Coordinates of C-alpha atoms in Angstrom, one line a residue:
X1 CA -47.4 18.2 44.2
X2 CA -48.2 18.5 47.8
X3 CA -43.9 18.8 48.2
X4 CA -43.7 17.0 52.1
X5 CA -45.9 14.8 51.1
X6 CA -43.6 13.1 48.6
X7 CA -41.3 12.4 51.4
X8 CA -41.2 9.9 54.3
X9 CA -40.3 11.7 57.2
X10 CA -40.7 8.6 59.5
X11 CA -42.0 10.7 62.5
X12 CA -45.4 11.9 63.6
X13 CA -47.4 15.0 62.8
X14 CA -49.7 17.4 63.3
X15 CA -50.5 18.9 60.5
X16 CA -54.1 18.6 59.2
X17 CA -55.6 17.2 62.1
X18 CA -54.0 14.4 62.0
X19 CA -52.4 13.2 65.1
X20 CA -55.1 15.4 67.3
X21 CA -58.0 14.0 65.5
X22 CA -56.9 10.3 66.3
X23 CA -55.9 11.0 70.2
X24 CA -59.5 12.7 70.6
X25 CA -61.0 9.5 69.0
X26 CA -59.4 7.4 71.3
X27 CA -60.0 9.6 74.2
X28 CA -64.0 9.4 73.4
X29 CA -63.4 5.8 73.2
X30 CA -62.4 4.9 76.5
X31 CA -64.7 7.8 77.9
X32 CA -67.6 6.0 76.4
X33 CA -66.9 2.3 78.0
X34 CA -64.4 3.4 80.2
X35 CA -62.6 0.4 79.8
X36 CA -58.9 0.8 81.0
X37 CA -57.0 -1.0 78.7
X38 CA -57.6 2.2 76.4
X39 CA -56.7 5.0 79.1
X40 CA -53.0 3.7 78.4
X41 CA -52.9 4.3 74.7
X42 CA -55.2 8.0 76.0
X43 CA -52.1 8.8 78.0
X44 CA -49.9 8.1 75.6
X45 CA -51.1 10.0 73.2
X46 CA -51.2 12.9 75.5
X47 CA -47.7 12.5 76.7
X48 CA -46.4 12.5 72.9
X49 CA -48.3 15.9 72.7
X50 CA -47.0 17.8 75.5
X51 CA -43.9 16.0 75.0
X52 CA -43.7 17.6 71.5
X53 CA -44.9 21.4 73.1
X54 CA -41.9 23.7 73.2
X55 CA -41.5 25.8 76.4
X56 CA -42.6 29.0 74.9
X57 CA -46.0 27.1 74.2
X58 CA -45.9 26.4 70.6
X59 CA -45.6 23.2 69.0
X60 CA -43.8 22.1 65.3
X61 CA -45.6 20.6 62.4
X62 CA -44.0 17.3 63.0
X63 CA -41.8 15.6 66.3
X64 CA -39.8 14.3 66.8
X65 CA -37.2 16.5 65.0
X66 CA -35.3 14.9 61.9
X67 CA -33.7 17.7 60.2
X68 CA -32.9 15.7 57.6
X69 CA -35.0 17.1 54.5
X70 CA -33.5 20.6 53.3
X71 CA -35.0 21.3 49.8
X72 CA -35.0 24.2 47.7
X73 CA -31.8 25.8 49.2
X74 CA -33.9 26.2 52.5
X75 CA -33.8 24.8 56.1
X76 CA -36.4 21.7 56.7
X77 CA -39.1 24.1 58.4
X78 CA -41.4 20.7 60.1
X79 CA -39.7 21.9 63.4
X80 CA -40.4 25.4 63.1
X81 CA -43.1 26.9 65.4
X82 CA -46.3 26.3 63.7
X83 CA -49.8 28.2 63.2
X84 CA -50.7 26.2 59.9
X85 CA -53.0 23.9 59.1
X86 CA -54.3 24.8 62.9
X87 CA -51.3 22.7 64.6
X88 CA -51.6 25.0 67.1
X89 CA -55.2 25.5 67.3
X90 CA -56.0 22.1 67.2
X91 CA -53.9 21.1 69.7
X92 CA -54.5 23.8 72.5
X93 CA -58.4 23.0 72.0
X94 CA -57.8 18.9 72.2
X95 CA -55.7 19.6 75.2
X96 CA -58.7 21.4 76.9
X97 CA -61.3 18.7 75.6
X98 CA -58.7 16.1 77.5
X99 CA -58.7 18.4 80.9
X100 CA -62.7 18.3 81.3
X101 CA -62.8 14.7 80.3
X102 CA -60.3 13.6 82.6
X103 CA -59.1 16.1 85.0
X104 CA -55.5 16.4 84.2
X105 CA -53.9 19.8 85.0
X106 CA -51.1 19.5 83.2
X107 CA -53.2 19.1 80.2
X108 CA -54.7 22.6 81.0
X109 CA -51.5 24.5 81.8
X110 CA -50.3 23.2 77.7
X111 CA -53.3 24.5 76.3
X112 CA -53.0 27.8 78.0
X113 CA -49.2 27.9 77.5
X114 CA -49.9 27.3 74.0
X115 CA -52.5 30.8 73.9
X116 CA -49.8 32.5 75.2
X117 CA -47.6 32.0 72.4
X118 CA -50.2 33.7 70.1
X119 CA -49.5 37.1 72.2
X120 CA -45.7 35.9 71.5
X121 CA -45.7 35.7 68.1
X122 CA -47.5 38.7 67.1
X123 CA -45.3 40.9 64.5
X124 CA -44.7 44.1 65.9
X125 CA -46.4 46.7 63.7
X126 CA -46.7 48.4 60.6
X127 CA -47.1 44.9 60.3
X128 CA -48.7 43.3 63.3
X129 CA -49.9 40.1 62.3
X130 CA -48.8 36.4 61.9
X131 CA -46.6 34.4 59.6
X132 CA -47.8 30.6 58.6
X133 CA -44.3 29.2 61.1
X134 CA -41.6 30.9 62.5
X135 CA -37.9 29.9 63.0
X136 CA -36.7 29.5 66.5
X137 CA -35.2 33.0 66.6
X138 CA -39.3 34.1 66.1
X139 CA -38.6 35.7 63.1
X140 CA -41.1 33.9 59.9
X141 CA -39.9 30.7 58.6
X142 CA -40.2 29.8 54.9
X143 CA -42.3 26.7 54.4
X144 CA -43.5 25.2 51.3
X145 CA -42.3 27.0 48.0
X146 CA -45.6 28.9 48.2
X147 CA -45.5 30.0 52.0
X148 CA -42.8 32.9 51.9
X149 CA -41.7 33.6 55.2
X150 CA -43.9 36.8 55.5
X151 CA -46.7 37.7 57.8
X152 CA -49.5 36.6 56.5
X153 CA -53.3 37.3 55.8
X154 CA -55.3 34.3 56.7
X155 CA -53.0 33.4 59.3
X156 CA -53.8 37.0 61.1
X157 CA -57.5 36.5 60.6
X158 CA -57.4 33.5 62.0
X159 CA -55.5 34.0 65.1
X160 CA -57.8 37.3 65.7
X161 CA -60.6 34.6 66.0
X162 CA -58.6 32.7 68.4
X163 CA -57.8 35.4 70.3
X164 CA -61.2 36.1 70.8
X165 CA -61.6 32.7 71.5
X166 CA -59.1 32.7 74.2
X167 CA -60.2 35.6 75.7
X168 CA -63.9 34.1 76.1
X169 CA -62.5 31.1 77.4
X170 CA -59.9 32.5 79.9
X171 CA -61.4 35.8 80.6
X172 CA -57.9 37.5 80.3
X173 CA -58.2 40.6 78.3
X174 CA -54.4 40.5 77.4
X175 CA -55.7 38.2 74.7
X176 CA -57.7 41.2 72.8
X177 CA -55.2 43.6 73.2
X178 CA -53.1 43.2 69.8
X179 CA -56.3 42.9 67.8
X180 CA -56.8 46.8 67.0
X181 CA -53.3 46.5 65.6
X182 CA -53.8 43.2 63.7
X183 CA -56.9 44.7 62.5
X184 CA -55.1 47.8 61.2
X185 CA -52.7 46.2 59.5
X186 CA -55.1 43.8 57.8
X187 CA -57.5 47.2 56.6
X188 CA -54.1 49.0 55.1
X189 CA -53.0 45.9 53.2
X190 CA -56.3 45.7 51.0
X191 CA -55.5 45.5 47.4
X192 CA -58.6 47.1 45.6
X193 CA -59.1 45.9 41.7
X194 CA -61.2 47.4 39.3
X195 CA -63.4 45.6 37.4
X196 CA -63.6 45.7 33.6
X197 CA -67.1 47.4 33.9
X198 CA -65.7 50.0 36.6
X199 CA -63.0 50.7 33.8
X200 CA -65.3 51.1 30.9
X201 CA -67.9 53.2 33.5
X202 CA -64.7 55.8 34.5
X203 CA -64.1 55.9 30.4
X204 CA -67.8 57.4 29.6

């Protein structure tokens, strides 16, 4: 099965889009009729957020913290900094939606707090990319029983988009500049398989 999911945590998360998704629908909400009695549920939701942001920028999969589900021999990893399932993503773009709407700086200095950590997290080469969570001494964290804690390929591509995204948005170059070794990384861990015809084409 789907592992976490067979257990009740009995906190929040933000995995799958799932507590960003339902602040952003309240937030158009009240934008739309502007009727206060939902800016206090808005601004709750948006305190739980940046009340759940560590101070290097990043944010778990769930808060608040339990660490009360060890399984497998391994730590509970829903506290662990998170890139999967776009926690952080997700969250850092929500938070920017929420400063245009309604002006909050502190909304703002999250989001961008929470690019920075991408520049944080980055693996130091030969293999410069990104694991799926990482413990709190920034080394990978193991997750599921099939997310090793190991850098990993979709996560790098996908924070090389960010990245990019980041840098549009900000301007800041420092956000392009461990892409080259991201990239390199990525191009020496190709694994190249022959195909049955390419095998019977090399015999003749």
């Amino acid at each position: 099965g789907w592992e976490e999911y067979l257990h009740y945590y009995g906190n929040c998360t933000f995995d799958d889009n799932t507590t960003d998704a339902a602040a952003k629908f309240i937030l158009d909400v009240y934008m739309e009729t502007l009727d206060p009695k939902y800016l206090v549920p808005v601004l709750k939701a948006f305190d739980f957020i940046l009340e759940a942001q560590y101070p290097n920028g990043a944010w778990p999969q769930r808060f608040p913290h339990t660490k009360d589900f060890p399984y497998n021999g391994k730590a509970d990893y829903t506290e662990y900094y998170t890139f999967n399932d776009d926690v952080m993503a997700n969250n850092i773009y929500l938070l920017l939606y929420a400063w245009e709407k309604l002006g909050r700086e502190e909304y703002k200095t999250a989001a961008l707090k929470g690019m920075e950590f991408y520049i944080a997290s980055q693996l130091p080469s030969p293999q410069a990319g990104w694991a799926q969570q990482y413990k709190h001494d920034m080394k990978p964290g193991w997750g599921r029983s099939y997310e090793p804690d190991a850098v990993a390929v979709v996560q790098t591509t996908d924070n090389i988009r960010e990245l990019m995204n980041f840098y549009r948005i900000t301007g800041d170059r420092r956000f392009l500049s461990g892409i080259p070794a991201a990239l390199e990384w990525l191009d020496k861990s190709r694994v190249v398989f022959e195909s049955q015809y390419e095998k019977c084409t090399h015999a003749y």
